[in-house]
mmCIF file of C-alpha atoms and ligand atoms in Angstrom:
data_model
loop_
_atom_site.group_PDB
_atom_site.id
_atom_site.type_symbol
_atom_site.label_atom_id
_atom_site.label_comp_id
_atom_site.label_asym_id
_atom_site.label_seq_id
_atom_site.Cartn_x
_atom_site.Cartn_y
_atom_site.Cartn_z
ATOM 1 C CA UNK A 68 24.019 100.391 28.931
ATOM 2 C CA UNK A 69 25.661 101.604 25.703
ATOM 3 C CA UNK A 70 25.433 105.841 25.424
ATOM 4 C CA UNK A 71 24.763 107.044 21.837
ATOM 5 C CA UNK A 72 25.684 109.781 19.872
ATOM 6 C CA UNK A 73 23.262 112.294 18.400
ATOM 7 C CA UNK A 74 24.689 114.692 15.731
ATOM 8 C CA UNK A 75 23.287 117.919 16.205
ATOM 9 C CA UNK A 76 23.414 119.656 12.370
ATOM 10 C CA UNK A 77 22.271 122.914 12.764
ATOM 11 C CA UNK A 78 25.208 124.387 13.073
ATOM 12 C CA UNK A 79 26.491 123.462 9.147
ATOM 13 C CA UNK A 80 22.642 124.889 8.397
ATOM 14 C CA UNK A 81 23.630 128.250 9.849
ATOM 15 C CA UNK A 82 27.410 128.224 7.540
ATOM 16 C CA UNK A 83 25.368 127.524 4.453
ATOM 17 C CA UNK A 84 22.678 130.297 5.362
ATOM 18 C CA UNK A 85 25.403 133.307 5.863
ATOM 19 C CA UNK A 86 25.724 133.559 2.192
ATOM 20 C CA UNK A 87 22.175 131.702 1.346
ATOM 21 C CA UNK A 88 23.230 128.817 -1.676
ATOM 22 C CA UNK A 89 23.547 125.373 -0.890
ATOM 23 C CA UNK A 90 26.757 124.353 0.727
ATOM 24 C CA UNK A 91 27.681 123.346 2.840
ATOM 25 C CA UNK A 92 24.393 121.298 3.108
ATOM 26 C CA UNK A 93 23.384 119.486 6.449
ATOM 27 C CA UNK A 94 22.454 116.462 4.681
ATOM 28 C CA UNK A 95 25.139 115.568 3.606
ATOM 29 C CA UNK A 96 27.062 116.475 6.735
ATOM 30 C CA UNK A 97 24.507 113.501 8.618
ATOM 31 C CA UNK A 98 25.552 111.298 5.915
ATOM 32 C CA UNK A 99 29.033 111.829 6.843
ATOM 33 C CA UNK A 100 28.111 111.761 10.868
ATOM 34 C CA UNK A 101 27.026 108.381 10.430
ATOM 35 C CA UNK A 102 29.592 107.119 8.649
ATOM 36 C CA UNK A 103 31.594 108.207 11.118
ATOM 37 C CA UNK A 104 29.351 106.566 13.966
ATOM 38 C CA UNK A 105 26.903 108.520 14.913
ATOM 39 C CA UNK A 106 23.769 107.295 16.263
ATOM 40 C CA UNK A 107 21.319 109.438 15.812
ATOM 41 C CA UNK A 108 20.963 112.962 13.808
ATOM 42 C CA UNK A 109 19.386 115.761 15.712
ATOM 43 C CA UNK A 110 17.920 118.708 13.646
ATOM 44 C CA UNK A 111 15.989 122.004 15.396
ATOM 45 C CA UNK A 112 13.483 123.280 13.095
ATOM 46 C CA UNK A 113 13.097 127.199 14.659
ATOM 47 C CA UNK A 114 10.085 129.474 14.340
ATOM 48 C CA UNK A 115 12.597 131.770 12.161
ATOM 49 C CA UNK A 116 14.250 129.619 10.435
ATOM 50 C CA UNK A 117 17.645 130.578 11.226
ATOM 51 C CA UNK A 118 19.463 127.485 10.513
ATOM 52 C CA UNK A 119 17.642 124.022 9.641
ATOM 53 C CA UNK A 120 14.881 124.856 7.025
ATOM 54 C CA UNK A 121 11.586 122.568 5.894
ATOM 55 C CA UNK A 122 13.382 121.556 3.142
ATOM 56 C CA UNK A 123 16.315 120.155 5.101
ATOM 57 C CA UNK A 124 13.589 118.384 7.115
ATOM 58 C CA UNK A 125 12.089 116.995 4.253
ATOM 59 C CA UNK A 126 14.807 116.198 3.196
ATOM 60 C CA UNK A 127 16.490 114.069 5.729
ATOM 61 C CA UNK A 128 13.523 112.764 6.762
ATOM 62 C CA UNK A 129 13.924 110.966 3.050
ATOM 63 C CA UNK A 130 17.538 110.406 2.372
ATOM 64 C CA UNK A 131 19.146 109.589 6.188
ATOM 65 C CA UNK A 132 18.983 105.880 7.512
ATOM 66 C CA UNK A 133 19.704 107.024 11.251
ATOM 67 C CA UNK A 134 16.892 108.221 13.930
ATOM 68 C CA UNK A 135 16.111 111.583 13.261
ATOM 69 C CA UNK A 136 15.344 113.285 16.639
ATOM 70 C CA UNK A 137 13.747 116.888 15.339
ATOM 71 C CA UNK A 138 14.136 119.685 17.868
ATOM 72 C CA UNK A 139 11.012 121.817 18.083
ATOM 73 C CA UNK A 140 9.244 124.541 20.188
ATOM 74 C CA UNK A 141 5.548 123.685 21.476
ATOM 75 C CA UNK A 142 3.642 125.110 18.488
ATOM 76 C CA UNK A 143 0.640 124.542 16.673
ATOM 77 C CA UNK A 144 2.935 124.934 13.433
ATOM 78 C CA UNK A 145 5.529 122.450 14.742
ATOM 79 C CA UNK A 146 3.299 119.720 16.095
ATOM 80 C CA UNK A 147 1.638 119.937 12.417
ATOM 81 C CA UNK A 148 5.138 119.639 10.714
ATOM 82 C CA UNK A 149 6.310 116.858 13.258
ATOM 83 C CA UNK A 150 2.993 114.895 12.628
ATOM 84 C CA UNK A 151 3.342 115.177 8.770
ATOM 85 C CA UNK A 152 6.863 113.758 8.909
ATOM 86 C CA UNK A 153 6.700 111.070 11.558
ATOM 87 C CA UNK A 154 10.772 111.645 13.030
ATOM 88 C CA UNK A 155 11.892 108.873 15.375
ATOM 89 C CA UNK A 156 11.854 111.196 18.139
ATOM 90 C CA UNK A 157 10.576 114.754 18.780
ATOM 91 C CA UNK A 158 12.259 116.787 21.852
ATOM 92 C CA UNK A 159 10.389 119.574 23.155
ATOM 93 C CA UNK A 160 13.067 122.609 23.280
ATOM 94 C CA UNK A 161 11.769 126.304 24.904
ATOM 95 C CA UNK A 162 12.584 128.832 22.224
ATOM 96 C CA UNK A 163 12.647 132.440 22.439
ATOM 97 C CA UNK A 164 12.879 134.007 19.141
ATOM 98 C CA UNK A 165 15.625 136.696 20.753
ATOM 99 C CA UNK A 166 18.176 133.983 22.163
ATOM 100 C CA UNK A 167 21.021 132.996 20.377
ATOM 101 C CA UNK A 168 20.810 129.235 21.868
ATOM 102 C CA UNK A 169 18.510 127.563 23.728
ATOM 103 C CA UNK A 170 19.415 129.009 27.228
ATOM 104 C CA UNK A 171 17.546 126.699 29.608
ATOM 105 C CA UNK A 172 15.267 123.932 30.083
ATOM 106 C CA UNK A 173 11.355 123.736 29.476
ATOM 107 C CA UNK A 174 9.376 124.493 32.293
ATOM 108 C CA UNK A 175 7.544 121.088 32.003
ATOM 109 C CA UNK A 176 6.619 121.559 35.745
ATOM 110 C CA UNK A 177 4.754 125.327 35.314
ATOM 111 C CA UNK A 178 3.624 124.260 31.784
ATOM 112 C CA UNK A 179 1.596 121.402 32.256
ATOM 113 C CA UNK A 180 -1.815 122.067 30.782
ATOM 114 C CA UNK A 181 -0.224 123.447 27.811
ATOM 115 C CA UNK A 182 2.290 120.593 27.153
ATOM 116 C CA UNK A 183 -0.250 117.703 28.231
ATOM 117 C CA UNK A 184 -2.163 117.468 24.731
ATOM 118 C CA UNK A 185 0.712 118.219 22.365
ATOM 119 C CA UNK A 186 2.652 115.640 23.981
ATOM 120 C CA UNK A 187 -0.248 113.214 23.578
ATOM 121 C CA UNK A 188 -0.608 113.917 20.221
ATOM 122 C CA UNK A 189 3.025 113.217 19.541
ATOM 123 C CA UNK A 190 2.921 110.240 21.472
ATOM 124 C CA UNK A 191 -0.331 108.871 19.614
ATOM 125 C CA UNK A 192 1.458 109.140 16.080
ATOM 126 C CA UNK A 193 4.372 106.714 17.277
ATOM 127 C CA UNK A 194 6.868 109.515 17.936
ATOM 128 C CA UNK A 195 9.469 109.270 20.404
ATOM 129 C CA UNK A 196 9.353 112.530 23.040
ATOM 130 C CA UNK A 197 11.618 113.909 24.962
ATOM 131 C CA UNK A 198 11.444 116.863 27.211
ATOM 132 C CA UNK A 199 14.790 119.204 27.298
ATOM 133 C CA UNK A 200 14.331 119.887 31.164
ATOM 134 C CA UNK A 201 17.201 121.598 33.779
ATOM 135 C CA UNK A 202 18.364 118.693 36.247
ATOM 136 C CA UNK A 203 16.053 119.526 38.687
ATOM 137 C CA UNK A 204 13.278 116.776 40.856
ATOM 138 C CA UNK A 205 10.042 119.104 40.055
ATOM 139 C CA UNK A 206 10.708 118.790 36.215
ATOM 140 C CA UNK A 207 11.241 114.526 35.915
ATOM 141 C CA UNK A 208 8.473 114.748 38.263
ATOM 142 C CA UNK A 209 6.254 116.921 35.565
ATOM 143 C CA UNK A 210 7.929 114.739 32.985
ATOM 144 C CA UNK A 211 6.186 112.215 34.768
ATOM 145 C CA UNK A 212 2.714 113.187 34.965
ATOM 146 C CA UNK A 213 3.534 114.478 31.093
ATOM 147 C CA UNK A 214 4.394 110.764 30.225
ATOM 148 C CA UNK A 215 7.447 111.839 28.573
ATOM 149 C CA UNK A 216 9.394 108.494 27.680
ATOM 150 C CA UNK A 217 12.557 110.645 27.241
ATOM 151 C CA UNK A 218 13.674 113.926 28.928
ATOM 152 C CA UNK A 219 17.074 115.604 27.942
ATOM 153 C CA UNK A 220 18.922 117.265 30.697
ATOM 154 C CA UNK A 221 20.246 120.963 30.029
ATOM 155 C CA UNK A 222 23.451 120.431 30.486
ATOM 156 C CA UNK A 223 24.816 124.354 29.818
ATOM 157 C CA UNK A 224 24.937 125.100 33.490
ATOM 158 C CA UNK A 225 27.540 122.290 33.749
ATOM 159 C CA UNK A 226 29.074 123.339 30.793
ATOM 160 C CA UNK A 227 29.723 126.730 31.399
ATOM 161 C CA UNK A 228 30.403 126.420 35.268
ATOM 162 C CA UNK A 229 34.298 126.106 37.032
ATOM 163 C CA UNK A 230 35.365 124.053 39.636
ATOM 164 C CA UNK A 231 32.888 122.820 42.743
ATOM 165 C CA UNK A 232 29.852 124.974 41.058
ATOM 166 C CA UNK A 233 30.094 122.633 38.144
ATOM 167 C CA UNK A 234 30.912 119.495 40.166
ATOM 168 C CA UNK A 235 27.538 120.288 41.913
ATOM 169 C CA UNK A 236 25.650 120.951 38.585
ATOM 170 C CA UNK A 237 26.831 117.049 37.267
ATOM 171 C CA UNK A 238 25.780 115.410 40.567
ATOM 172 C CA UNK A 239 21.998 116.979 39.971
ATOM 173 C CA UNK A 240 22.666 115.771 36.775
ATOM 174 C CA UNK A 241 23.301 112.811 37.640
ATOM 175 C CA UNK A 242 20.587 112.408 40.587
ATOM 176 C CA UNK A 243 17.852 113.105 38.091
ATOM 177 C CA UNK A 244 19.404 110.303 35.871
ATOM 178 C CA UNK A 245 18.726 108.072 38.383
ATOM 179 C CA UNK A 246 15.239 109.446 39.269
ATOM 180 C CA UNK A 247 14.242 109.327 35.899
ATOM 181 C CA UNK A 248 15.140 105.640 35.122
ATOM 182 C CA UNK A 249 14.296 104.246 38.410
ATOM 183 C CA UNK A 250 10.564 105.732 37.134
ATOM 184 C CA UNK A 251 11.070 104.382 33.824
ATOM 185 C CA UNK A 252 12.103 107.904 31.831
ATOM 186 C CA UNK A 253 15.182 107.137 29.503
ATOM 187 C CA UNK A 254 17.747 110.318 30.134
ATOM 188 C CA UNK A 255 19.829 111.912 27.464
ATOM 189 C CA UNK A 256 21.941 115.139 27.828
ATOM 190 C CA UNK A 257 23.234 117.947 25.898
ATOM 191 C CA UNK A 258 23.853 121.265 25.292
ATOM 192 C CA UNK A 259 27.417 122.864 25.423
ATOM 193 C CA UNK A 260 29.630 119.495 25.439
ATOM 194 C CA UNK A 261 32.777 119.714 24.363
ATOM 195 C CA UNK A 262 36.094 117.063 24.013
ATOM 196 C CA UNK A 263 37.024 118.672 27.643
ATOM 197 C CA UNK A 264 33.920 118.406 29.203
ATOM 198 C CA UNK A 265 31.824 115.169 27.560
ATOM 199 C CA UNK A 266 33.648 112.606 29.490
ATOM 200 C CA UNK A 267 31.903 113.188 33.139
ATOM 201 C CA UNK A 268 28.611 113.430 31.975
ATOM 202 C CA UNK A 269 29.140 110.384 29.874
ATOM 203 C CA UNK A 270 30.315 108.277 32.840
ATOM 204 C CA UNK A 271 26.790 108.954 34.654
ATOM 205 C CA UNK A 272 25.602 105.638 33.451
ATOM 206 C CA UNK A 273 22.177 105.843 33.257
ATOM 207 C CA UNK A 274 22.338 108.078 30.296
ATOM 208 C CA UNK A 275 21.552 106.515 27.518
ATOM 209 C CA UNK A 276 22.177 109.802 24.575
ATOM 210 C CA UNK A 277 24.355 112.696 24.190
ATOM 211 C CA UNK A 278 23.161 115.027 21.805
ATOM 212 C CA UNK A 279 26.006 117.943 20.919
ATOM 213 C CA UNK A 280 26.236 120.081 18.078
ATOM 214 C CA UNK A 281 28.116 123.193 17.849
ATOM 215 C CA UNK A 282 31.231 121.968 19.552
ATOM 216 C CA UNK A 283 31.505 119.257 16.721
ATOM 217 C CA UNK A 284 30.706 121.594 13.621
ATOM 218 C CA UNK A 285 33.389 124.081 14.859
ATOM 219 C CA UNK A 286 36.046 121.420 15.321
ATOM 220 C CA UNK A 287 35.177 119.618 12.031
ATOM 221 C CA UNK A 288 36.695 123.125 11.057
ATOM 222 C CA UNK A 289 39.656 122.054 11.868
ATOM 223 C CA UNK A 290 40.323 118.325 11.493
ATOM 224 C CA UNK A 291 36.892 117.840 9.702
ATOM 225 C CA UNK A 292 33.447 116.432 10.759
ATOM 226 C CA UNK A 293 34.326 112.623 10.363
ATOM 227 C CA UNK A 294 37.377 113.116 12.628
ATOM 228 C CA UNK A 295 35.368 115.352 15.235
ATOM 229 C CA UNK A 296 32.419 112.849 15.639
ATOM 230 C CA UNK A 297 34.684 109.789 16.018
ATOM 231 C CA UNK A 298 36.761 111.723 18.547
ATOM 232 C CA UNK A 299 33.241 112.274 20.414
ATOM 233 C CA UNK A 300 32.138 108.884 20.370
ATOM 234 C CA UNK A 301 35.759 107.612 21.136
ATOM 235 C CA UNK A 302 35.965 109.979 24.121
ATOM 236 C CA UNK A 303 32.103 108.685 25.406
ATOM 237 C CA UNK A 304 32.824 104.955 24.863
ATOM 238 C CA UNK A 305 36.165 105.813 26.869
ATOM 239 C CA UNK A 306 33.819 106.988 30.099
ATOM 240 C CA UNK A 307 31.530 103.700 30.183
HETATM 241 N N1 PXP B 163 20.095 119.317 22.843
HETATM 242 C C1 PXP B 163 19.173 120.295 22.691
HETATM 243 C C2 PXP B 163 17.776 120.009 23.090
HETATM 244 C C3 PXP B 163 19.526 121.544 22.114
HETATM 245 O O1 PXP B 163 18.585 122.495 21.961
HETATM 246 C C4 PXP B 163 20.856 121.736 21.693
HETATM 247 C C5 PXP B 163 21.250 123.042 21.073
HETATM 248 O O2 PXP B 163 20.542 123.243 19.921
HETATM 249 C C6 PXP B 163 21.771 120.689 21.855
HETATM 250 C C7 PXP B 163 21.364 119.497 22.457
HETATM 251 C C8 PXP B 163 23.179 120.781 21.382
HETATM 252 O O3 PXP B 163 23.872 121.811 22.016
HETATM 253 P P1 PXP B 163 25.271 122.242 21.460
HETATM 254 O O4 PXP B 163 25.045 122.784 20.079
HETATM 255 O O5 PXP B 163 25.722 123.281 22.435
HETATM 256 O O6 PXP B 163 26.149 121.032 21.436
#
């Protein structure tokens, strides 16, 4: 199975916002992520605002050719914005409005009743969703009963973890990989990947998307965002 590459831009949203004009502009940062191979683009659209704004959604909802997989909390005000524009896919991210990231998974498993209809309602308009769960059995097992088609595993625990406590963290990983597809879920994975760390979670090969962000803005820094992204996808193709 071939493991894509999803561009998360919110990262060049919150550069531009620090001094509130136009560059640099996200857009055109997805335009140069898939020229550079990307698969996919992934955008979060937060309750504040503080990086990707409706008019970036609008607008790459109109000028990118790649998937657009919008990031969003489970809102009335988000499932009306995700229904207007239609995105490829639609992953279901918790969001506190004090965190600086998003720190963990969705509690798919505790959250049921209140996920069950807005799911549905994404599903019904032809949008792709994915829940961002931890690696754990109860949540693809919510994801499940949620008919989810897609759940994205948190990896930050793995991420930010040493030695056996992370080895442990990318064999859940990788367990729920294989309890998701053998009950037809596609996995993807992000959160926290870097050059260092991408390759072992890429080699779990039932994961069929990596979506990482931050890592790739800050590096495009240094030897600029075409260069970082191909890097990224040379390092994943490297693992299969
Ligand atoms: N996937 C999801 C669902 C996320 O919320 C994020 C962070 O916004 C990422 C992937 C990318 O994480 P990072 O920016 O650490 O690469």
């Amino acid at each position: 199975m071939t493991l894509r590459l999803g561009v998360n831009i919110d990262h060049v949203a919150t550069i531009r916002n620090a001094r509130g004009g136009a560059h640099p502009d996200p857009v055109a940062a997805a335009m140069l992520a898939a020229k550079a191979g990307a698969d996919g683009i992934t955008a979060h659209l937060r309750e504040d605002r503080r990086h990707i704004t409706d008019d970036d959604i609008d607008r790459l909802m109109q000028s990118i050719e790649l998937p657009l997989n919008l990031e969003m909390a489970a809102t009335d005000e988000m499932l009306e914005i995700a229904l207007r524009h239609r995105p490829h896919a639609a992953c279901i991210v918790p969001e506190k409005r004090e965190e600086r990231t998003t720190e963990g998974g969705l509690d798919a498993y505790g959250q049921h009743n209140t996920l069950s209809p807005f799911v549905a309602r994404l599903l019904d308009a032809g949008i792709r969703v994915s829940l961002f769960i931890e690696p754990a059995v109860e949540q693809v097992e919510a994801a499940m009963r949620l008919k989810a088609p897609v759940v994205e595993f948190h990896t930050g625990r793995y991420a930010h973890r040493e030695g056996q406590p992370r080895a442990e963290e990318l064999r859940r990983i990788s367990d729920c990989a294989a309890l998701a597809v053998k009950n037809g879920i596609e996995p993807h994975a992000g959160h926290g990947l870097t050059f260092d760390n991408v390759v072992p979670v890429a080699a779990i090969p039932q994961i069929a998307e990596l979506n990482i962000g931050h890592f790739l803005i800050g590096e495009a820094i240094f030897i600029g965002l075409e260069e970082s992204v191909r890097r990224m996808k040379a390092l994943m193709e490297s693992a299969r």
